[in-house]
Amino acid sequence: MLFYQKLTIRAAVLTISMMKIRYLACILFFMIALPASRPAPVRADGPPRNIILFIGDGMGPNQRIAAQWLSVGQSGRLVMDALPFAGFSQTANLSGGLTDSAAGGTAIATGFRTDNGVISQTPDGQNLTTILETAQARGMSVGLVTTTQIAHATPAVFAAHVPSRRMMTGIARQELAAGVDVLLGGGEDDFLPITQQGCYGRWGNRLDGRDLIAEAQAAGYTTVCTAAELSALDPAHTAKLLGLFADAGMVRPFSPSPAEMTTAAIEVLSQNPNGFFLMVEGGQIDWAGHANDAANALGDVLGLDAAISAALAHPAVDAQTLVIVAADHETGGMGLSLSDNGGAPFAMPNGTPFWVKWSTNHHTAVDIPVTATGHCANFVRDTFPNTTLHAVMTRALDACFSVSISGQMMGIPTDSFTLTAVISPASTIQPITITWQADGFSPVTHTGTLTDSAAFQWASTGVHAVTVTAQNPGDTISATRSVIVADRVFAVYMPLILK
Ligand SMILES: [Zn+2]
């Protein structure tokens, strides 16, 4: 008797288990067939996403304010300061100390802090992947523009990996080997052997005998030495571009200007339907800071501002493009005064005098302003470590927000299913256009904020797909969930079985 009871119980357990397996399999099938949305890793359609990162080397808050006063006065705005999103970047190096451009740039380019002098490596020599390399792996075109040597620390951190920023001939070799599509700046000497002069007076720096300019030409680069040659280029027939406009750092007045170099770079890079990454450095703001040369520091900030203006005016730079204006650190401890404090005198356009006074010939630890516009620019806010800029740029390679659907997912034919689309993060640029598409219903579109709801009722049992498509100027993204409509018994027991 006892035996039979046991057997009966066993049989019952077995039946429940079988049911469980069957229903679980059923649910698993639905989950596989109709997965919740996740952003596609590579974008197959839609306009390309681009990133343009402007770095004013040594450009702290007062460099920006003084340049503003000089050009447009106290009530005006530089283009870089009129961007809609702003935050502050902390600039420390790995040990928390005062950064140089190598460590500061590495933090921005790779998301990892390192020691001063190190170019996109850990202190023990491990290479750190840069945002330029990540963009390249996505099939995007990439470019570097600077007023210093193209093998100088700030451009170097995006395309080279060496233990010392002083290894500039090695950096030049790595930048070309990396296939960076556009390289514009100074520093011809790092590309030529000591037996060659190139376009300018000084002999090359290379001890390995290699002529990297000839090697670049053989590898498909168009090479230019002057602003006239640069402006004569046909970007549609320029796949790769190497422009070296000085033996070492470019000479003022910069020719081509940062704006001309930026426009040329965008012209070439934007030919790629997969989008592009471009870094533009105002590199000698830092040098002027070290020299306590206020006129050149302010002039170079305005030169960078003109480059930003040129970029924003380019048709390829749209809502799908992230534009960030940042710095690696401040240089010179610039102070600003509206009364004569013994500093260098300047005048605003309306004649109001102001004075610029320096407190050091070195870098300082002040947080630097970061402004941004376009795709994912909403992530630039508050105060953050310099490594966050890498995270923001990485995020900008994909959609900037995500959408999920919550609410009742299971019920009976008399139920009204109220579903809610939830957009995250909370800083997502609004308004968001939300379109609901559900089996058996015409699409419904709402202009909404971070949450939006819709109600559906299905007379027929079965699995019904609901898709939400959310769109703002930078992104279109969707999520799909399945709603199960079953008869009463099925609907009541299903959750119990699933427990
Ligand atoms: Zn410096």
CSV table of C-alpha atoms in Angstrom, one decimal, residues 189-412:
chain,number,residue,atom,x,y,z
A,189,ASP,CA,62.1,65.6,-38.7
A,190,ASP,CA,60.7,62.5,-36.9
A,191,PHE,CA,59.8,61.0,-40.3
A,192,LEU,CA,63.1,61.6,-42.1
A,193,PRO,CA,66.7,60.1,-41.7
A,194,ILE,CA,69.6,62.4,-40.6
A,195,THR,CA,70.7,62.5,-44.2
A,196,GLN,CA,67.5,64.2,-45.6
A,197,GLN,CA,66.1,67.7,-45.2
A,198,GLY,CA,62.6,67.3,-46.7
A,199,CYS,CA,60.5,70.4,-47.2
A,200,TYR,CA,62.2,72.5,-44.6
A,201,GLY,CA,65.7,73.5,-43.5
A,202,ARG,CA,66.6,71.1,-40.8
A,203,TRP,CA,67.8,67.5,-41.3
A,204,GLY,CA,65.8,64.5,-40.1
A,205,ASN,CA,66.0,62.9,-36.7
A,206,ARG,CA,65.9,59.2,-37.7
A,207,LEU,CA,68.9,57.0,-37.0
A,208,ASP,CA,67.4,54.0,-38.7
A,209,GLY,CA,67.9,55.4,-42.2
A,210,ARG,CA,64.2,55.1,-43.0
A,211,ASP,CA,62.3,57.8,-45.0
A,212,LEU,CA,58.8,57.4,-43.6
A,213,ILE,CA,57.4,60.0,-46.0
A,214,ALA,CA,58.5,57.9,-49.0
A,215,GLU,CA,57.1,54.8,-47.1
A,216,ALA,CA,53.8,56.6,-46.5
A,217,GLN,CA,53.6,57.5,-50.2
A,218,ALA,CA,54.2,53.9,-51.2
A,219,ALA,CA,51.5,52.9,-48.7
A,220,GLY,CA,48.9,55.1,-50.5
A,221,TYR,CA,49.2,58.4,-48.6
A,222,THR,CA,49.0,61.7,-50.3
A,223,THR,CA,51.7,63.9,-48.7
A,224,VAL,CA,51.7,67.7,-48.5
A,225,CYS,CA,54.0,70.4,-47.1
A,226,THR,CA,52.0,73.6,-47.6
A,227,ALA,CA,48.6,75.1,-46.9
A,228,ALA,CA,48.2,75.6,-50.7
A,229,GLU,CA,48.9,71.9,-51.4
A,230,LEU,CA,46.4,71.0,-48.6
A,231,SER,CA,43.6,73.3,-50.0
A,232,ALA,CA,44.2,72.0,-53.6
A,233,LEU,CA,43.4,68.4,-52.5
A,234,ASP,CA,40.4,66.6,-53.8
A,235,PRO,CA,39.1,64.8,-50.7
A,236,ALA,CA,37.1,62.4,-52.8
A,237,HIS,CA,40.3,61.1,-54.3
A,238,THR,CA,42.4,61.3,-51.1
A,239,ALA,CA,42.2,58.0,-49.1
A,240,LYS,CA,45.1,58.7,-46.7
A,241,LEU,CA,46.7,62.1,-46.0
A,242,LEU,CA,50.1,63.0,-44.4
A,243,GLY,CA,50.7,66.7,-44.0
A,244,LEU,CA,53.8,67.8,-42.2
A,245,PHE,CA,54.1,71.6,-42.1
A,246,ALA,CA,57.3,72.2,-40.1
A,247,ASP,CA,60.5,70.5,-39.0
A,248,ALA,CA,59.3,70.4,-35.4
A,249,GLY,CA,56.3,72.4,-33.9
A,250,MET,CA,54.4,74.5,-36.4
A,251,VAL,CA,55.5,78.1,-36.6
A,252,ARG,CA,53.1,81.0,-35.9
A,253,PRO,CA,51.1,82.2,-37.7
A,254,PHE,CA,50.1,78.6,-38.3
A,255,SER,CA,49.8,77.8,-41.9
A,256,PRO,CA,47.6,75.9,-42.6
A,257,SER,CA,45.5,77.1,-39.6
A,258,PRO,CA,44.0,74.6,-37.2
A,259,ALA,CA,40.6,75.4,-38.8
A,260,GLU,CA,42.0,74.6,-42.3
A,261,MET,CA,43.6,71.4,-41.1
A,262,THR,CA,40.4,70.4,-39.3
A,263,THR,CA,38.2,71.0,-42.4
A,264,ALA,CA,40.6,69.1,-44.6
A,265,ALA,CA,40.7,66.2,-42.1
A,266,ILE,CA,36.9,66.0,-42.0
A,267,GLU,CA,36.7,66.2,-45.8
A,268,VAL,CA,38.9,63.1,-46.1
A,269,LEU,CA,37.6,61.1,-43.1
A,270,SER,CA,33.9,61.7,-43.8
A,271,GLN,CA,34.1,59.8,-47.1
A,272,ASN,CA,33.8,56.6,-45.0
A,273,PRO,CA,30.2,55.5,-44.6
A,274,ASN,CA,31.1,53.9,-41.2
A,275,GLY,CA,32.0,57.3,-39.7
A,276,PHE,CA,35.2,58.6,-38.3
A,277,PHE,CA,37.2,59.5,-35.2
A,278,LEU,CA,39.3,62.8,-35.3
A,279,MET,CA,41.5,64.3,-32.6
A,280,VAL,CA,42.5,68.0,-33.1
A,281,GLU,CA,45.0,69.4,-30.7
A,282,GLY,CA,45.8,73.0,-30.0
A,283,GLY,CA,49.2,71.9,-28.8
A,284,GLN,CA,51.1,75.1,-28.3
A,285,ILE,CA,48.7,76.6,-25.8
A,286,ASP,CA,50.8,74.5,-23.4
A,287,TRP,CA,54.1,75.8,-24.8
A,288,ALA,CA,52.9,79.4,-24.4
A,289,GLY,CA,51.9,78.6,-20.8
A,290,HIS,CA,55.3,77.2,-20.0
A,291,ALA,CA,56.8,80.4,-21.5
A,292,ASN,CA,54.3,82.5,-19.7
A,293,ASP,CA,53.4,84.0,-23.1
A,294,ALA,CA,49.9,85.3,-22.6
A,295,ALA,CA,49.4,86.7,-26.1
A,296,ASN,CA,50.3,83.4,-27.8
A,297,ALA,CA,48.3,81.4,-25.3
A,298,LEU,CA,45.1,83.4,-26.0
A,299,GLY,CA,45.8,83.5,-29.7
A,300,ASP,CA,46.1,79.7,-29.8
A,301,VAL,CA,42.9,79.2,-27.8
A,302,LEU,CA,41.1,81.4,-30.4
A,303,GLY,CA,42.8,79.3,-33.2
A,304,LEU,CA,41.4,76.2,-31.6
A,305,ASP,CA,38.0,77.9,-31.3
A,306,ALA,CA,38.0,78.7,-35.0
A,307,ALA,CA,38.7,75.0,-35.7
A,308,ILE,CA,35.8,74.0,-33.6
A,309,SER,CA,33.6,76.5,-35.4
A,310,ALA,CA,34.8,75.1,-38.8
A,311,ALA,CA,34.0,71.5,-37.7
A,312,LEU,CA,30.5,72.4,-36.5
A,313,ALA,CA,29.8,74.1,-39.8
A,314,HIS,CA,30.8,71.0,-41.8
A,315,PRO,CA,27.7,69.1,-43.2
A,316,ALA,CA,29.2,65.8,-42.0
A,317,VAL,CA,29.1,67.0,-38.4
A,318,ASP,CA,25.5,66.4,-37.4
A,319,ALA,CA,23.5,65.1,-34.5
A,320,GLN,CA,25.2,61.7,-35.0
A,321,THR,CA,28.6,63.3,-34.3
A,322,LEU,CA,30.0,63.7,-30.8
A,323,VAL,CA,32.1,66.9,-30.4
A,324,ILE,CA,34.1,67.2,-27.2
A,325,VAL,CA,36.3,70.1,-26.3
A,326,ALA,CA,38.7,69.2,-23.5
A,327,ALA,CA,42.2,69.6,-22.1
A,328,ASP,CA,44.8,67.3,-20.6
A,329,HIS,CA,45.7,69.8,-17.9
A,330,GLU,CA,46.3,73.5,-17.3
A,331,THR,CA,49.7,75.1,-17.8
A,332,GLY,CA,51.1,78.2,-16.2
A,333,GLY,CA,48.5,78.8,-13.5
A,334,MET,CA,47.0,81.6,-15.4
A,335,GLY,CA,45.3,84.3,-13.3
A,336,LEU,CA,42.9,86.9,-14.6
A,337,SER,CA,42.3,90.4,-13.2
A,338,LEU,CA,40.2,93.4,-14.1
A,339,SER,CA,42.7,95.7,-12.3
A,340,ASP,CA,46.4,96.2,-12.9
A,341,ASN,CA,48.1,93.4,-11.0
A,342,GLY,CA,51.4,93.6,-12.8
A,343,GLY,CA,50.5,91.0,-15.4
A,344,ALA,CA,50.3,91.4,-19.2
A,345,PRO,CA,47.7,94.0,-20.2
A,346,PHE,CA,44.9,93.2,-22.7
A,347,ALA,CA,41.7,94.9,-23.8
A,348,MET,CA,38.2,93.6,-24.5
A,349,PRO,CA,36.5,94.7,-27.8
A,350,ASN,CA,34.7,97.5,-25.9
A,351,GLY,CA,38.0,98.8,-24.5
A,352,THR,CA,37.7,97.3,-21.0
A,353,PRO,CA,41.2,96.5,-19.8
A,354,PHE,CA,42.2,93.2,-18.2
A,355,TRP,CA,45.5,91.6,-17.0
A,356,VAL,CA,46.8,88.1,-17.4
A,357,LYS,CA,49.3,87.0,-14.7
A,358,TRP,CA,51.0,83.6,-14.4
A,359,SER,CA,51.8,81.7,-11.2
A,360,THR,CA,54.2,79.0,-12.6
A,361,ASN,CA,56.1,77.8,-15.6
A,362,HIS,CA,54.7,74.3,-15.1
A,363,HIS,CA,51.5,72.4,-15.3
A,364,THR,CA,48.9,72.9,-12.5
A,365,ALA,CA,46.4,70.5,-10.9
A,366,VAL,CA,43.3,72.6,-11.5
A,367,ASP,CA,40.2,70.8,-13.0
A,368,ILE,CA,39.8,71.7,-16.6
A,369,PRO,CA,36.5,72.5,-18.3
A,370,VAL,CA,35.0,70.1,-20.8
A,371,THR,CA,32.2,71.1,-23.2
A,372,ALA,CA,30.4,68.9,-25.7
A,373,THR,CA,27.6,68.8,-28.2
A,374,GLY,CA,25.9,66.1,-30.4
A,375,HIS,CA,25.7,62.4,-30.0
A,376,CYS,CA,26.1,61.2,-26.4
A,377,ALA,CA,27.2,64.7,-25.3
A,378,ASN,CA,24.6,64.4,-22.5
A,379,PHE,CA,27.2,62.2,-20.7
A,380,VAL,CA,29.5,65.2,-20.2
A,381,ARG,CA,28.3,66.7,-16.9
A,382,ASP,CA,29.4,67.2,-13.3
A,383,THR,CA,33.0,66.6,-12.3
A,384,PHE,CA,34.7,63.4,-13.4
A,385,PRO,CA,38.1,61.8,-13.7
A,386,ASN,CA,39.9,62.3,-17.1
A,387,THR,CA,39.3,58.6,-17.8
A,388,THR,CA,35.6,59.3,-18.1
A,389,LEU,CA,36.2,61.0,-21.5
A,390,HIS,CA,37.2,57.6,-22.9
A,391,ALA,CA,34.0,56.1,-21.6
A,392,VAL,CA,31.9,58.8,-23.2
A,393,MET,CA,33.6,58.4,-26.5
A,394,THR,CA,33.3,54.6,-26.4
A,395,ARG,CA,29.6,55.0,-25.6
A,396,ALA,CA,29.2,57.3,-28.6
A,397,LEU,CA,30.2,54.5,-30.9
A,398,ASP,CA,26.8,52.9,-30.1
A,399,ALA,CA,23.4,54.3,-29.2
A,400,CYS,CA,23.5,56.8,-26.3
A,401,PHE,CA,20.3,55.5,-24.7
A,402,SER,CA,18.5,52.2,-24.3
A,403,VAL,CA,14.8,51.4,-24.0
A,404,SER,CA,13.1,48.5,-22.2
A,405,ILE,CA,9.5,47.4,-21.9
A,406,SER,CA,7.9,46.6,-18.6
A,407,GLY,CA,4.4,45.8,-17.4
A,408,GLN,CA,2.1,42.8,-17.6
A,409,MET,CA,3.5,40.2,-19.9
A,410,MET,CA,1.0,37.4,-19.3
A,411,GLY,CA,-2.8,37.3,-19.0
A,412,ILE,CA,-6.2,36.3,-20.4
